[in-house]
Every structure is written in C-alpha cells, then in structure tokens.
PDB file of C-alpha atoms in Angstrom:
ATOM      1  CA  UNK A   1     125.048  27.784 -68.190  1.00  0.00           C
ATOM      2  CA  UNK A   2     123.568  29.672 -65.252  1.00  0.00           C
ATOM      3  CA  UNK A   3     120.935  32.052 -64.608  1.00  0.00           C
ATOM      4  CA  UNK A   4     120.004  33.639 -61.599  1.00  0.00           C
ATOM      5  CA  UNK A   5     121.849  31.108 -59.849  1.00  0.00           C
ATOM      6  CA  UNK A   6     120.775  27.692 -61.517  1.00  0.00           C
ATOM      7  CA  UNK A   7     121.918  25.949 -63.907  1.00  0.00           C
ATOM      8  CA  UNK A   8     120.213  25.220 -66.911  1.00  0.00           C
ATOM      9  CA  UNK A   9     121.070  22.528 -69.485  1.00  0.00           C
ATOM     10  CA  UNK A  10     121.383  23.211 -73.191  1.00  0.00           C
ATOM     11  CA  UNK A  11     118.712  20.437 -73.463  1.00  0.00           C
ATOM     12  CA  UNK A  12     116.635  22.470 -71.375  1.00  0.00           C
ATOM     13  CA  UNK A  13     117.004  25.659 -73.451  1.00  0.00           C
ATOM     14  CA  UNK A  14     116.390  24.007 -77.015  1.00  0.00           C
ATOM     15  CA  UNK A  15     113.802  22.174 -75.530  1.00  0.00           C
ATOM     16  CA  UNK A  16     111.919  25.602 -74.291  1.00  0.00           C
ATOM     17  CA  UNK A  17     112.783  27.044 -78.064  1.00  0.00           C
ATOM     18  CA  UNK A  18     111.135  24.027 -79.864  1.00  0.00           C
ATOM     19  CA  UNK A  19     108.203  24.087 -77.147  1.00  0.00           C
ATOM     20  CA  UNK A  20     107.795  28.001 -77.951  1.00  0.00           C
ATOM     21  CA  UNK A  21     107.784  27.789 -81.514  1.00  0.00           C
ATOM     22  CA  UNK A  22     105.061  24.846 -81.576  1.00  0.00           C
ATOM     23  CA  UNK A  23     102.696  27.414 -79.408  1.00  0.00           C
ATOM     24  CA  UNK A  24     103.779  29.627 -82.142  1.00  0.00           C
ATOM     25  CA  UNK A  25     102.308  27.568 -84.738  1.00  0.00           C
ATOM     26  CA  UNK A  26      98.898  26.879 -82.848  1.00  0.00           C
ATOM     27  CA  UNK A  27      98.219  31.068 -82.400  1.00  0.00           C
ATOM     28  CA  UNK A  28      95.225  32.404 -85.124  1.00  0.00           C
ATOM     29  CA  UNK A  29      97.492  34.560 -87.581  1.00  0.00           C
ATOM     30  CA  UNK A  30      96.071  37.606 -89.006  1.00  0.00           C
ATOM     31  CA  UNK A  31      96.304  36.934 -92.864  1.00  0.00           C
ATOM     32  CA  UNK A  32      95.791  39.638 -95.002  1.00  0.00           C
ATOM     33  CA  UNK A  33      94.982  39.933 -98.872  1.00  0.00           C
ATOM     34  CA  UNK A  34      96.616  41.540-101.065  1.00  0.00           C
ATOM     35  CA  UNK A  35      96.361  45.769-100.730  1.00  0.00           C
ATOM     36  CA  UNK A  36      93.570  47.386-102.188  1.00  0.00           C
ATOM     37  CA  UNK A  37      95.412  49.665-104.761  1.00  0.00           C
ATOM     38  CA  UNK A  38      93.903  53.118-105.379  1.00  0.00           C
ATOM     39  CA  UNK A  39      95.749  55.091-108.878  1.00  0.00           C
ATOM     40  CA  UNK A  40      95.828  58.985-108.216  1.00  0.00           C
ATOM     41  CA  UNK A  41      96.891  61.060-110.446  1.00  0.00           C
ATOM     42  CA  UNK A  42      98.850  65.046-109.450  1.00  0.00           C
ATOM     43  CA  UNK A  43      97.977  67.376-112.184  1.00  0.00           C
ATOM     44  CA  UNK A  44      97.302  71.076-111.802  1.00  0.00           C
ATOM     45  CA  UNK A  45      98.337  71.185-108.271  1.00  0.00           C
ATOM     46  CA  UNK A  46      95.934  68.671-107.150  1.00  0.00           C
ATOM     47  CA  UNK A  47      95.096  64.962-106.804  1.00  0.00           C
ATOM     48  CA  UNK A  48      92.397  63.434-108.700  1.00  0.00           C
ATOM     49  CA  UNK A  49      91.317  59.773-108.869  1.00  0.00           C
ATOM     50  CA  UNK A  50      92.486  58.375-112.467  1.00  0.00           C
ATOM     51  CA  UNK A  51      89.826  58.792-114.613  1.00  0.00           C
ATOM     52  CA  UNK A  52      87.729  61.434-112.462  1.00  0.00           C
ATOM     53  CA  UNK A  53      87.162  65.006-112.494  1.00  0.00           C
ATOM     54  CA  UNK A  54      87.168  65.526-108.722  1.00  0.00           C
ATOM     55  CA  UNK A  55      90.322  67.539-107.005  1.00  0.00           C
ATOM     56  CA  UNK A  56      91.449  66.158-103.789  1.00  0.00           C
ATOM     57  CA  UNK A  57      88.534  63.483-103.423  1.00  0.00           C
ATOM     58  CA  UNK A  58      88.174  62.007-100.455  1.00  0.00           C
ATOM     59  CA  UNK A  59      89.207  58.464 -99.881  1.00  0.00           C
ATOM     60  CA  UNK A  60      87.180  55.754 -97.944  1.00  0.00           C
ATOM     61  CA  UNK A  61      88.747  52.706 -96.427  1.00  0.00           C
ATOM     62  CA  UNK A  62      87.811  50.220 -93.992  1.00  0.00           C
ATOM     63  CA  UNK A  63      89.713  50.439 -90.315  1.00  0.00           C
ATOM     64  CA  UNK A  64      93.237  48.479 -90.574  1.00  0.00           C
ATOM     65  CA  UNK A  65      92.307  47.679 -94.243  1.00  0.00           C
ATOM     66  CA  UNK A  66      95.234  47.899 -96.044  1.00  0.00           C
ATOM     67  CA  UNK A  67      95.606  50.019 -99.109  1.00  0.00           C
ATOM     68  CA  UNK A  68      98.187  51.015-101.446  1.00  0.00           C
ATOM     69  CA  UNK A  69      98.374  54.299-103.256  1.00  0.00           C
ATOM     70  CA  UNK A  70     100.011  54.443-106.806  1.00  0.00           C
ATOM     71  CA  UNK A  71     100.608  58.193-107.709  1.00  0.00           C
ATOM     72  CA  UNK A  72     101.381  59.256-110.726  1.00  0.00           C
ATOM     73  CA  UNK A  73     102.676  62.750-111.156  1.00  0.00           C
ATOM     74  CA  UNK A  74     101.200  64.693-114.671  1.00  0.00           C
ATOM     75  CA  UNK A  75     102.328  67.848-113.476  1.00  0.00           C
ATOM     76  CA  UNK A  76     104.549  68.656-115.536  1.00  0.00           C
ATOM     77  CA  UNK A  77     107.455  70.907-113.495  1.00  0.00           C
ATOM     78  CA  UNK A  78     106.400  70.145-110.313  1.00  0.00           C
ATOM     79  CA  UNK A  79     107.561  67.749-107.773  1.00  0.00           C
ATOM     80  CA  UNK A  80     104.718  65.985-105.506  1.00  0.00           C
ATOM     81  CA  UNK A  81     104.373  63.382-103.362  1.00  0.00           C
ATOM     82  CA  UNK A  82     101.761  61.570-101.512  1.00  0.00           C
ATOM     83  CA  UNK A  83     101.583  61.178 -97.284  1.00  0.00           C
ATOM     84  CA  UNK A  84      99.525  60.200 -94.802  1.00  0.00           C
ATOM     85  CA  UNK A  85     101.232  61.627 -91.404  1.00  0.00           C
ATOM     86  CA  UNK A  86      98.674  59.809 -89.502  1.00  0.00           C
ATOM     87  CA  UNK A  87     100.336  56.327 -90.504  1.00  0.00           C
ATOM     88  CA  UNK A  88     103.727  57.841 -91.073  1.00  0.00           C
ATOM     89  CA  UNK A  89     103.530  56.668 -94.639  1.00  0.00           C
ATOM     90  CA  UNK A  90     104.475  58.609 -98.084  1.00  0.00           C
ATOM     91  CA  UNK A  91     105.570  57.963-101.229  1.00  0.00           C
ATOM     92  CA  UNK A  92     109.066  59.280-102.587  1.00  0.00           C
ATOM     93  CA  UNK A  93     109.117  62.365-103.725  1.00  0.00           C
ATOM     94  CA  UNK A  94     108.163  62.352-107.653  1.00  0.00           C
ATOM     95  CA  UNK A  95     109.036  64.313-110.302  1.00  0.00           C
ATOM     96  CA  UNK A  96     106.358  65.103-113.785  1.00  0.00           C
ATOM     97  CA  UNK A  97     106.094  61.738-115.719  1.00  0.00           C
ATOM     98  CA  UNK A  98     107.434  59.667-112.808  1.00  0.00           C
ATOM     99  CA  UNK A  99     105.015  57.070-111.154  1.00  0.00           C
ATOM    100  CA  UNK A 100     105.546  55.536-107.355  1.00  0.00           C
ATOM    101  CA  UNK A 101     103.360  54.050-104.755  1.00  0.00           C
ATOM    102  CA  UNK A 102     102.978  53.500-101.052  1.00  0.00           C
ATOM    103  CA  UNK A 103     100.835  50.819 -98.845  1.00  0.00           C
ATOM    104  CA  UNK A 104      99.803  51.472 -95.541  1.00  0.00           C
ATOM    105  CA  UNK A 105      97.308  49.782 -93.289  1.00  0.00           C
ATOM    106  CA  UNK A 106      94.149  52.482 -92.661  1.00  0.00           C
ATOM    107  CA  UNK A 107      93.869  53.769 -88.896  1.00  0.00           C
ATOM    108  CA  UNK A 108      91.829  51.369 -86.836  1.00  0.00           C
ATOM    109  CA  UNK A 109      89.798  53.716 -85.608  1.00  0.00           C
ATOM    110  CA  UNK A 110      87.185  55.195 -87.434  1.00  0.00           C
ATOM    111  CA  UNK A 111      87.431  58.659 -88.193  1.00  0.00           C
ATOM    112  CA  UNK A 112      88.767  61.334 -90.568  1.00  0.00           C
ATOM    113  CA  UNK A 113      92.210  61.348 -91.677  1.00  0.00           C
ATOM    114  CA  UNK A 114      94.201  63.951 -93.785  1.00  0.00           C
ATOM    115  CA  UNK A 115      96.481  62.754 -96.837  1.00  0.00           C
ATOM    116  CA  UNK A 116      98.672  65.060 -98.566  1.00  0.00           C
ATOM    117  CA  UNK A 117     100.806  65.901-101.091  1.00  0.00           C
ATOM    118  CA  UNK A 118     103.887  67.662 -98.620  1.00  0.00           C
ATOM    119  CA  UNK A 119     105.901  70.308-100.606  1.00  0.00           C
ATOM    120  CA  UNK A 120     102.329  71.795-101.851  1.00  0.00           C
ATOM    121  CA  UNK A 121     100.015  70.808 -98.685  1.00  0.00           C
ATOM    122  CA  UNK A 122      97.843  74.008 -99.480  1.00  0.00           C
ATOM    123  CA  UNK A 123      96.180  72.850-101.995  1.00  0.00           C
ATOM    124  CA  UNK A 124      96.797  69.440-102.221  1.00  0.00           C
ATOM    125  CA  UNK A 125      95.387  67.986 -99.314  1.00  0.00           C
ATOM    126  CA  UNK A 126      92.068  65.827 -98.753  1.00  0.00           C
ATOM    127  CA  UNK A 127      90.331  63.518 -96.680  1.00  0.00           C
ATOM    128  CA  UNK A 128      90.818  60.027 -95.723  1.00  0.00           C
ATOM    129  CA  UNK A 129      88.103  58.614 -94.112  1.00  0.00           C
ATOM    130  CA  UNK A 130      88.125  55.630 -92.062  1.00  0.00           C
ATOM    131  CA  UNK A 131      84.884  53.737 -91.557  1.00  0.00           C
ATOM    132  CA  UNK A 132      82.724  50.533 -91.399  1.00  0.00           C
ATOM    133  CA  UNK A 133      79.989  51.339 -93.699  1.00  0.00           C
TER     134      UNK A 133
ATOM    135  CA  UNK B   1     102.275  92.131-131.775  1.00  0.00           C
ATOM    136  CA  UNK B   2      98.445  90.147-132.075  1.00  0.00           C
ATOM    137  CA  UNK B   3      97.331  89.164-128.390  1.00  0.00           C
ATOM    138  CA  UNK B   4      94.274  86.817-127.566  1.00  0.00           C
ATOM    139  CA  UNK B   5      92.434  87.136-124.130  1.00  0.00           C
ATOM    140  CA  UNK B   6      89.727  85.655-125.567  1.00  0.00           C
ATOM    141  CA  UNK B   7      89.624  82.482-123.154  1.00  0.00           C
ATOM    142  CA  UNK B   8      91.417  84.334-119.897  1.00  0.00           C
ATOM    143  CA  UNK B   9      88.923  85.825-116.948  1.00  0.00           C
ATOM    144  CA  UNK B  10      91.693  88.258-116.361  1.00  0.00           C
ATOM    145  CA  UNK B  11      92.637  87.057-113.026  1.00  0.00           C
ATOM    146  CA  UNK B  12      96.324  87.192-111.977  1.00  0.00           C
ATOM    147  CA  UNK B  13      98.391  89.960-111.459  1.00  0.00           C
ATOM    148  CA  UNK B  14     102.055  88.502-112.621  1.00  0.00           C
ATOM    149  CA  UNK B  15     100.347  87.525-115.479  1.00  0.00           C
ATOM    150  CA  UNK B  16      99.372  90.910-116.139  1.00  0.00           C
ATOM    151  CA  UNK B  17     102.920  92.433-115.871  1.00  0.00           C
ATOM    152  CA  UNK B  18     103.993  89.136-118.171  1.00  0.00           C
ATOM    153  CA  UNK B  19     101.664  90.136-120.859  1.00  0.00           C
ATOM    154  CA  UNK B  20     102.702  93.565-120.378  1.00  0.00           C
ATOM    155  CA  UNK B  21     106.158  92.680-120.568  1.00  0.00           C
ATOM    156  CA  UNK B  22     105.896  90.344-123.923  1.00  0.00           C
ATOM    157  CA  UNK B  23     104.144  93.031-125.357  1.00  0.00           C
ATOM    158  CA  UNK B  24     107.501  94.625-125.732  1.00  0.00           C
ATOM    159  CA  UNK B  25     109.102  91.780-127.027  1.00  0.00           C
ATOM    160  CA  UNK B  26     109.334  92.658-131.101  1.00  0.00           C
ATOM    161  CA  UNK B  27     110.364  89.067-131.800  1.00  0.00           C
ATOM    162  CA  UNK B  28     106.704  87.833-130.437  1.00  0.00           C
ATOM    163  CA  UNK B  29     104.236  87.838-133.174  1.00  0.00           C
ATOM    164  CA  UNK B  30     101.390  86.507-131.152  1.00  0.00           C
ATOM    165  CA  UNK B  31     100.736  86.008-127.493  1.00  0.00           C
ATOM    166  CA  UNK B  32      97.572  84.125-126.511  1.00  0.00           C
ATOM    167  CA  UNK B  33      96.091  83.720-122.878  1.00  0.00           C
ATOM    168  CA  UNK B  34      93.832  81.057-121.278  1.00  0.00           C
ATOM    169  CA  UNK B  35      92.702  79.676-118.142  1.00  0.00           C
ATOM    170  CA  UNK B  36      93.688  76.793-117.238  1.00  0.00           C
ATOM    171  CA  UNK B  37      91.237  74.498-115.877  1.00  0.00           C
ATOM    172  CA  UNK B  38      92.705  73.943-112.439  1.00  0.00           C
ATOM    173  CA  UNK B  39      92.004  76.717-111.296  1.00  0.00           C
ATOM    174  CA  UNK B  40      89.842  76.839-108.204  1.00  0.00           C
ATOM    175  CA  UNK B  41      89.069  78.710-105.099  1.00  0.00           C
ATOM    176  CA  UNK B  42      89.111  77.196-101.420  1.00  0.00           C
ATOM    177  CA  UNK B  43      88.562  78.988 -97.636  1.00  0.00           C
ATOM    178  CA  UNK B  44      92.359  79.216 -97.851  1.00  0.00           C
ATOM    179  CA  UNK B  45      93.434  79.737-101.086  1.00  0.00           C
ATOM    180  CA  UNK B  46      92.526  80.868-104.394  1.00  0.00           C
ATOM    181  CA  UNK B  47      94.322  78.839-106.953  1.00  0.00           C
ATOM    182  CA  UNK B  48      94.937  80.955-110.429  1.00  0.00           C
ATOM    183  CA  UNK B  49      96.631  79.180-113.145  1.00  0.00           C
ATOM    184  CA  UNK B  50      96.706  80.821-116.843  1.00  0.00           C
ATOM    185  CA  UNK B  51      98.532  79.752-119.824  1.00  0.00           C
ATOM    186  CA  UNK B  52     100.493  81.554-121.895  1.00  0.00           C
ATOM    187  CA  UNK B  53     101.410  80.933-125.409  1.00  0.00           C
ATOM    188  CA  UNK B  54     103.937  82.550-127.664  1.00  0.00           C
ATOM    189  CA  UNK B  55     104.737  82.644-131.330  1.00  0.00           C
ATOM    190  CA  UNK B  56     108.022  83.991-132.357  1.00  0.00           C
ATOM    191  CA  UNK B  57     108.151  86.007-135.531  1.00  0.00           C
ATOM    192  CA  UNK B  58     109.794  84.169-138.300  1.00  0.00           C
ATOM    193  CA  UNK B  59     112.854  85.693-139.759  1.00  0.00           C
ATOM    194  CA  UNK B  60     114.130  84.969-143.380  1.00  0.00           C
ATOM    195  CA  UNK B  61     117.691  83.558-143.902  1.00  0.00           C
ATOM    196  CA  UNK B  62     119.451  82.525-146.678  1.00  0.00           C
ATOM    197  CA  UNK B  63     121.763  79.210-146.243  1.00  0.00           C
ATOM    198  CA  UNK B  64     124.376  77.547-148.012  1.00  0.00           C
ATOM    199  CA  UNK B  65     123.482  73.650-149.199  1.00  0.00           C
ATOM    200  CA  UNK B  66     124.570  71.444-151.744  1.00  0.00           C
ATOM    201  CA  UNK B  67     121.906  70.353-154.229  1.00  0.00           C
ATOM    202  CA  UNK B  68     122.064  66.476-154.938  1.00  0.00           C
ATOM    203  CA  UNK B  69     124.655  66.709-152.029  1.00  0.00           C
ATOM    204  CA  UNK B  70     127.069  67.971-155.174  1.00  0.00           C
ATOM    205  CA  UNK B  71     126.221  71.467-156.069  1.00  0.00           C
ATOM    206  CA  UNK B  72     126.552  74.443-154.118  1.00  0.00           C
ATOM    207  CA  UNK B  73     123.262  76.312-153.688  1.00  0.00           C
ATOM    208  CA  UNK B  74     121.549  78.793-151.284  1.00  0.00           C
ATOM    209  CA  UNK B  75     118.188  77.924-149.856  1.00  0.00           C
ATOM    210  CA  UNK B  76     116.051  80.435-148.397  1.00  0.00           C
ATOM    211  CA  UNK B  77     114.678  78.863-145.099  1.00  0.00           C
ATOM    212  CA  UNK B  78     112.691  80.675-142.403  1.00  0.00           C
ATOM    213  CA  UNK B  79     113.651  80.612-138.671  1.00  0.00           C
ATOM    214  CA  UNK B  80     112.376  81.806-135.241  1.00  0.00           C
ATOM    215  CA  UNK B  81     113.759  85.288-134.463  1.00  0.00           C
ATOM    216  CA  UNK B  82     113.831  83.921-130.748  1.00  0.00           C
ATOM    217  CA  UNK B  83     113.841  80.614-128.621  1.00  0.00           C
ATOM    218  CA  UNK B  84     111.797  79.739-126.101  1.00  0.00           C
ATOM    219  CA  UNK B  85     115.647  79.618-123.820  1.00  0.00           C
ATOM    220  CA  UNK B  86     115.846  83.322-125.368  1.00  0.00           C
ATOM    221  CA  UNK B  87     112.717  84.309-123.889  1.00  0.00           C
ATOM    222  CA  UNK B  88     113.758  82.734-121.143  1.00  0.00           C
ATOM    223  CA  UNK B  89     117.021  84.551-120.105  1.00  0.00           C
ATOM    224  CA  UNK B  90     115.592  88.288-121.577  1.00  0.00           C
ATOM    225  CA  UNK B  91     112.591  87.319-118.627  1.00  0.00           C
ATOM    226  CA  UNK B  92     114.771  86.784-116.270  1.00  0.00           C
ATOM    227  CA  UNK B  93     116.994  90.161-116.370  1.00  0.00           C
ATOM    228  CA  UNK B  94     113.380  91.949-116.035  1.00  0.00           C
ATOM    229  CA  UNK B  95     112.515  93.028-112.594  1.00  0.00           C
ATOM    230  CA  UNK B  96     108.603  92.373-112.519  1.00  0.00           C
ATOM    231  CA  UNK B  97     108.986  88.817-113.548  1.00  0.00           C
ATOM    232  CA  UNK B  98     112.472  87.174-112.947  1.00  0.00           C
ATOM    233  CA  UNK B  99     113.790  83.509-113.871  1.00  0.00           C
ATOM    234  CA  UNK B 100     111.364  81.003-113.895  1.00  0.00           C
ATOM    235  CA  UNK B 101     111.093  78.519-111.427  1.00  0.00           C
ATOM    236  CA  UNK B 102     111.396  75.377-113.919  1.00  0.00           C
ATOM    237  CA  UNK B 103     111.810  75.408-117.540  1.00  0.00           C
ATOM    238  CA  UNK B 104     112.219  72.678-120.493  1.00  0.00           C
ATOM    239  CA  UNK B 105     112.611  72.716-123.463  1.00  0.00           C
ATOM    240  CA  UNK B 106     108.788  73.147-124.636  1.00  0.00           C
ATOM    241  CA  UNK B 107     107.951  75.502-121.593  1.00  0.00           C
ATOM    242  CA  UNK B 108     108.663  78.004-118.822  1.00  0.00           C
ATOM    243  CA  UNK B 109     106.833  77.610-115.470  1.00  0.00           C
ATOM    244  CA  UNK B 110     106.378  80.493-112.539  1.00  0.00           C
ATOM    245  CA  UNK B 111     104.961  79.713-109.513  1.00  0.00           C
ATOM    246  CA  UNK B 112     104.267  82.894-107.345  1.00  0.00           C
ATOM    247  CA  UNK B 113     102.358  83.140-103.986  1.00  0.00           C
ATOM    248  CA  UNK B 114     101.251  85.420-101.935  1.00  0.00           C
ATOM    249  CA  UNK B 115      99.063  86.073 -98.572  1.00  0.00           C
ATOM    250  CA  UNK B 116      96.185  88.505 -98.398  1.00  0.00           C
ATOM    251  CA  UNK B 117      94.789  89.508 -95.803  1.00  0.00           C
ATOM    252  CA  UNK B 118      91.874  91.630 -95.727  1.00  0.00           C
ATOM    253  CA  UNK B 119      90.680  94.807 -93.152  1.00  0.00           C
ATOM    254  CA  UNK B 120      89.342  92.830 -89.777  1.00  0.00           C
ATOM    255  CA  UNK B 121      90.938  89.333 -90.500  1.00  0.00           C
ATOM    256  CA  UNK B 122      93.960  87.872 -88.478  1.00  0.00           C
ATOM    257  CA  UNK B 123      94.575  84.629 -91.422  1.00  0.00           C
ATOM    258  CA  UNK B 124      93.562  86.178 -94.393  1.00  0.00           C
ATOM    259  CA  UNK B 125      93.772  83.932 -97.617  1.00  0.00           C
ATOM    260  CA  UNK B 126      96.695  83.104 -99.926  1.00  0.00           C
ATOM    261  CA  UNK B 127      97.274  83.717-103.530  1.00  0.00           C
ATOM    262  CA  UNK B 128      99.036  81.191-105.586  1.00  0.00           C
ATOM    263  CA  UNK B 129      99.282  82.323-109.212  1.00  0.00           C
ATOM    264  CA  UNK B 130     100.874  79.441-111.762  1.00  0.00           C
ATOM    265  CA  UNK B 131     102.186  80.964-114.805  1.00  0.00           C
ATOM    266  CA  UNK B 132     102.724  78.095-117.880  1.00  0.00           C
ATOM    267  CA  UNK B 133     104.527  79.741-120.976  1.00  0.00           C
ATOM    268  CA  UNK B 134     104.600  77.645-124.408  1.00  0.00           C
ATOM    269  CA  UNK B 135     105.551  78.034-127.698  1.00  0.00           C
ATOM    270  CA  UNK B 136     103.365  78.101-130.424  1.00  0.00           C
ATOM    271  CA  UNK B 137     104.424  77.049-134.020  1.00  0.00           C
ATOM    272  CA  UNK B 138     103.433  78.613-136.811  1.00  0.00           C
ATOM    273  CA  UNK B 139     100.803  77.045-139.243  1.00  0.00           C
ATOM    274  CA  UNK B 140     101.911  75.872-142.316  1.00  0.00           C
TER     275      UNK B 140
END
C-alpha cells in the first residue's frame, strides 16, 4: 500500500490500529448514571408535574445532567407532545391515554431554557432552568 | 328544557351561542354548565374552558320480547330521544357552532380561538375558548 508516496506495510497499519485503541482504553470516560426521570402529566391544555397542582412548572436540572421526561397525555381529545428546541429533543406526538418519553442531556450552560408542548405552544410552554445550585 | 349555570362564571362567547342553541333542542331535558378548572389567564392568553352536560329526554317505546325466551310479549322500555352522535351532526349543520373538532363516543370537543386586540395595542391577547359536551344519564 502507498500513501503520499511511501509505502506502508499492513503490519504497520494494524500495528497503528492496536496502538490507537490501547490509548483508547487509557482516556478518563465520562460515565453517566442512569437519567433522572421526571413524569408530567398534559391535562387541560397544560403540563403539570404528576401529582401537583402547578400548570407549566418550571423544571430545574443540573448543566449536562441528563434527564428523561415521561409524558403522559390525560387530555382527553387532544394531541400533545413534549420538546425542548434548545436540545433538539421531543417526544412523539401523543394522543389522550397514550404515554411516551424522551431523554436529553440539560444545556451546559446555565441559564433558562423553554420546553414545550408544540401543536399548543401558547399555553403549554414553561421553563427549564439550568443551574448549579 | 331545565338549564344549570349554577357553577359557570359566564365567560365564553361560543358557549353562549351553544347554550343558546341547545336551548332549542326539544329532545334536551337538561343542560348544565361548569367551569372547568383549567381555566386560567396569562399576558398572552386567557384560557376559558366550560363544560357542558346534556340529558336527553327519555322517550317511551314498546318492544317485542319473548318471555322465558318462549312467549311472545311486549315490554315497555324507555330510550333517549337523541344520541350524543345526533347532537352531534344537528350541531354541525348550525352556523354559530359547526362540527366539532373531536368527538367519541362519551363526548364532543370544540376548540375555538381567537386574537383580541384592544384600542392602542399592536399584540393584543388571544382567546382560546374549549368547549367539552357530555352526556348525562338519567337517575334511576
């Protein structure tokens, strides 16, 4: 084989492969737990945390934590979803007694977000807030 | 025709015209009107949503059964003079409220917006009414 001119052995390259993948092995990997799961609930055009009174209540999360939303859509004739454009993440689109989730990892930078529920963003829409408190 | 405000504010203009519209409806017996509890005001919005419920008259009507699955008989049982799909499709052909936008069998749903925007304002606010229709059965 030859690159650039010279000729390299096949030795050579799966030498350089074997070599890469034991730096590989030696790098710190970022391990991360399991998602922190967070049930919301759509019922009269709205989001509310499952058990809670609150409409649209805003949601706190550590930067690059990573989170996963279960929605669960109690409204009954309506079709809602949950997104965070910031991330680019969303559930599918969920119709009354249907149930689906999304994870994401948080923003890293600390701040306010906006999640949303897309076909009714209106009045379902709230805050996302990123911080290290 | 018996109708209960009793637990609606009043708010909502298409439910106005409904009301005004099932008052005409001689198969309704009873129309009943309450607020729901989502409904809530915001700087852009003010979110009205009022349910309805129905009862449909009962009519009498005589029907042909076998007693002891042997002997003809005629029972006398009592129906609704109208379904909630009824109500449903005489609705619809009516100009001030139209088909629903989703309906099952246990209810009808309309879902009407609509922006306001007052003298000296540019955004204004929006109206979003959510109309719920049920069907109520009658006690035995």
């Amino acid at each position: 084989m030859s690159i650039l001119g010279r000729k390299i052995s096949v030795k050579a390259i799966v030498a350089l492969v074997f070599a890469m993948i034991g730096v590989a092995g030696l790098l710190p990997v970022r391990t991360k737990g399991q998602p922190r799961e967070i049930v919301l609930v759509a019922k009269g055009m709205a989001f509310y945390a499952s058990g809670t009174n609150t409409a649209n209540p805003e949601i706190t999360v550590r930067p690059g934590e990573s989170i996963r939303v279960v929605l669960k859509n109690e409204d009954r004739g309506m079709t809602h979803d949950f997104a965070v454009p910031a991330v680019k993440a969303a559930t599918d689109p969920l119709n009354w007694n249907e149930q689906g989730g999304v994870t994401f990892e948080a923003p890293e930078k600390p701040g306010t977000y906006e999640y949303m529920c897309r076909p009714h963003v209106l009045m379902m829409k709230g805050a996302l807030k990123v911080t290290n408190d | 025709m018996d109708i209960d405000r009793s637990g609606w504010s009043g708010e909502g203009t298409f439910t106005t015209a409904l009301i005004e519209q099932l008052k005409t409806f001689e198969s309704i017996d009873l129309v009943r009107v309450e607020d729901a509890p989502s409904s809530r005001t915001d700087a852009d919005y003010n979110f009205i949503s009022n349910e309805v419920y129905v009862r449909f008259r009962r009519e009498e009507s005589v029907e042909p059964a076998r007693w002891l699955g042997i002997v003809p008989v005629r029972r006398t049982v009592w129906k609704p003079a109208m379904t909630l799909g009824d109500l449903e499709s005489q609705l619809a052909a009516l100009d001030d409220v139209g088909a629903p936008d989703y309906a099952d069998e246990g209810m009808l749903q309309y879902l009407k917006a609509e922006r306001i925007i007052p003298p000296y304002q540019t955004r204004g606010y929006k109206i979003v009414e959510l109309v719920r229709i049920y069907s109520l059965k009658h006690e035995t």
